mmCIF file of C-alpha atoms in Angstrom:
data_model
loop_
_atom_site.group_PDB
_atom_site.id
_atom_site.type_symbol
_atom_site.label_atom_id
_atom_site.label_comp_id
_atom_site.label_asym_id
_atom_site.label_seq_id
_atom_site.Cartn_x
_atom_site.Cartn_y
_atom_site.Cartn_z
ATOM 1 C CA GLN A 22 -0.144 -0.012 -0.027
ATOM 2 C CA VAL A 23 1.102 3.672 -0.802
ATOM 3 C CA GLN A 24 -0.286 6.776 0.471
ATOM 4 C CA LEU A 25 0.028 10.025 -1.464
ATOM 5 C CA VAL A 26 -0.801 13.392 -0.195
ATOM 6 C CA GLU A 27 -0.989 16.551 -2.206
ATOM 7 C CA SER A 28 -0.281 20.225 -1.264
ATOM 8 C CA GLY A 29 0.261 23.609 -2.766
ATOM 9 C CA GLY A 30 -2.943 24.380 -4.417
ATOM 10 C CA GLY A 31 -4.791 27.782 -4.371
ATOM 11 C CA LEU A 32 -5.864 30.614 -6.191
ATOM 12 C CA VAL A 33 -3.666 32.773 -8.525
ATOM 13 C CA GLN A 34 -4.146 35.075 -11.292
ATOM 14 C CA THR A 35 -3.643 34.479 -14.883
ATOM 15 C CA GLY A 36 0.309 34.379 -15.557
ATOM 16 C CA GLY A 37 0.978 33.502 -11.984
ATOM 17 C CA SER A 38 2.665 30.426 -10.788
ATOM 18 C CA LEU A 39 2.049 27.740 -8.137
ATOM 19 C CA ARG A 40 4.218 24.763 -6.806
ATOM 20 C CA LEU A 41 2.556 21.379 -6.073
ATOM 21 C CA SER A 42 3.933 18.698 -3.879
ATOM 22 C CA CYS A 43 3.054 15.042 -3.332
ATOM 23 C CA ALA A 44 4.501 13.183 -0.619
ATOM 24 C CA ALA A 45 4.855 9.388 -0.799
ATOM 25 C CA SER A 46 4.817 6.901 1.968
ATOM 26 C CA GLY A 47 4.154 3.250 2.823
ATOM 27 C CA ASN A 48 5.574 0.488 0.332
ATOM 28 C CA ILE A 49 7.357 2.952 -2.141
ATOM 29 C CA PHE A 50 9.346 0.164 -3.554
ATOM 30 C CA SER A 51 6.110 -1.088 -5.061
ATOM 31 C CA ILE A 52 5.915 1.863 -7.562
ATOM 32 C CA ASN A 53 8.042 2.737 -10.534
ATOM 33 C CA ALA A 54 6.306 5.762 -11.771
ATOM 34 C CA MET A 55 4.404 9.056 -10.353
ATOM 35 C CA GLY A 56 2.495 11.654 -12.175
ATOM 36 C CA TRP A 57 -0.062 14.647 -11.987
ATOM 37 C CA TYR A 58 -3.432 14.374 -13.264
ATOM 38 C CA ARG A 59 -6.064 16.948 -13.324
ATOM 39 C CA GLN A 60 -9.788 17.164 -13.842
ATOM 40 C CA ALA A 61 -11.963 20.220 -14.447
ATOM 41 C CA PRO A 62 -15.666 20.276 -14.125
ATOM 42 C CA GLY A 63 -17.532 18.460 -16.925
ATOM 43 C CA LYS A 64 -13.961 17.359 -18.493
ATOM 44 C CA ARG A 65 -12.297 14.137 -18.742
ATOM 45 C CA ARG A 66 -9.212 13.629 -16.332
ATOM 46 C CA GLU A 67 -5.955 14.041 -18.119
ATOM 47 C CA LEU A 68 -2.655 13.259 -17.339
ATOM 48 C CA VAL A 69 -0.463 16.406 -17.106
ATOM 49 C CA ALA A 70 2.989 15.064 -16.366
ATOM 50 C CA SER A 71 4.789 12.050 -15.283
ATOM 51 C CA LEU A 72 8.341 10.956 -14.357
ATOM 52 C CA THR A 73 10.033 7.509 -13.946
ATOM 53 C CA HIS A 74 13.573 7.069 -12.924
ATOM 54 C CA ASP A 75 14.763 8.114 -16.427
ATOM 55 C CA ASP A 76 12.149 10.182 -18.378
ATOM 56 C CA THR A 77 9.417 12.759 -17.916
ATOM 57 C CA ASN A 78 6.559 13.430 -20.203
ATOM 58 C CA TYR A 79 4.068 16.456 -20.366
ATOM 59 C CA ALA A 80 0.644 16.981 -22.031
ATOM 60 C CA ASP A 81 0.783 19.338 -25.063
ATOM 61 C CA SER A 82 -1.056 21.805 -23.168
ATOM 62 C CA VAL A 83 1.334 22.288 -20.450
ATOM 63 C CA LYS A 84 4.488 21.804 -22.519
ATOM 64 C CA GLY A 85 7.138 24.973 -21.711
ATOM 65 C CA ARG A 86 5.152 26.017 -18.726
ATOM 66 C CA PHE A 87 4.979 23.172 -16.393
ATOM 67 C CA THR A 88 7.727 21.103 -14.937
ATOM 68 C CA VAL A 89 7.655 18.061 -12.831
ATOM 69 C CA SER A 90 10.796 16.989 -10.547
ATOM 70 C CA ARG A 91 11.268 14.572 -7.737
ATOM 71 C CA ASP A 92 13.368 14.129 -4.648
ATOM 72 C CA ASN A 93 14.066 10.562 -3.875
ATOM 73 C CA ALA A 94 15.560 11.145 -0.475
ATOM 74 C CA LYS A 95 12.262 12.787 0.643
ATOM 75 C CA ASN A 96 9.874 10.565 -1.475
ATOM 76 C CA THR A 97 8.298 13.750 -3.029
ATOM 77 C CA MET A 98 7.353 14.731 -6.578
ATOM 78 C CA ASN A 99 6.833 18.369 -7.514
ATOM 79 C CA LEU A 100 4.871 20.130 -10.243
ATOM 80 C CA GLN A 101 6.133 23.740 -10.803
ATOM 81 C CA MET A 102 3.425 25.494 -12.902
ATOM 82 C CA ASN A 103 4.384 28.810 -14.522
ATOM 83 C CA SER A 104 2.253 31.243 -16.906
ATOM 84 C CA LEU A 105 -1.002 29.817 -15.561
ATOM 85 C CA LYS A 106 -4.054 30.159 -17.499
ATOM 86 C CA PRO A 107 -7.687 30.112 -16.536
ATOM 87 C CA ASP A 108 -7.937 26.732 -18.572
ATOM 88 C CA ASP A 109 -5.461 25.285 -15.979
ATOM 89 C CA THR A 110 -8.228 25.478 -13.356
ATOM 90 C CA ALA A 111 -8.873 21.890 -12.169
ATOM 91 C CA VAL A 112 -8.676 19.578 -9.109
ATOM 92 C CA TYR A 113 -4.970 18.231 -9.397
ATOM 93 C CA TYR A 114 -4.144 14.555 -8.409
ATOM 94 C CA CYS A 115 -0.971 12.796 -7.509
ATOM 95 C CA ALA A 116 -0.857 9.349 -8.949
ATOM 96 C CA ALA A 117 1.549 6.363 -8.638
ATOM 97 C CA ARG A 118 1.948 3.417 -10.990
ATOM 98 C CA ARG A 119 2.205 -0.009 -9.347
ATOM 99 C CA VAL A 120 5.030 -2.261 -10.678
ATOM 100 C CA VAL A 121 3.031 -5.642 -10.512
ATOM 101 C CA THR A 122 0.124 -4.153 -12.253
ATOM 102 C CA MET A 123 1.743 -1.516 -14.542
ATOM 103 C CA SER A 124 -1.406 0.574 -13.517
ATOM 104 C CA TRP A 125 -2.035 3.851 -11.816
ATOM 105 C CA ASP A 126 -3.542 2.215 -8.669
ATOM 106 C CA TYR A 127 -2.635 4.867 -6.153
ATOM 107 C CA TRP A 128 -4.062 8.335 -5.797
ATOM 108 C CA GLY A 129 -3.952 11.236 -3.524
ATOM 109 C CA GLN A 130 -7.197 13.226 -2.421
ATOM 110 C CA GLY A 131 -6.535 15.997 -4.663
ATOM 111 C CA THR A 132 -5.805 19.869 -4.475
ATOM 112 C CA GLN A 133 -7.819 22.487 -6.039
ATOM 113 C CA VAL A 134 -6.071 24.970 -8.242
ATOM 114 C CA THR A 135 -7.928 27.959 -9.524
ATOM 115 C CA VAL A 136 -6.685 30.543 -12.066
ATOM 116 C CA SER A 137 -8.693 33.745 -12.333
ATOM 117 C CA SER A 138 -8.618 36.246 -15.282
#
């Protein structure tokens, strides 16, 4: 079992920045990837950014604006969000991929990000 806790959400104006953090605990050896999803009202959940031991990936909508990073010593993953737009408004979820299933089986509770115009 893995527990994920997000933090750092809030309200920001268009063009501003926020930094989200995800702290992982439990059987961290059972996961081989972590990522950030987001879901806006009436829209499908989308994968924003993900990372493994040797790669990072971003959705086209956030490339050049968001940066995902990790600190293995602290078992944390961060998402630096710059040049925020109203379309970025959503609940952001931290997720982890389990090795044995190769699926995104672990989820945090989510943190709200609101970008005002």
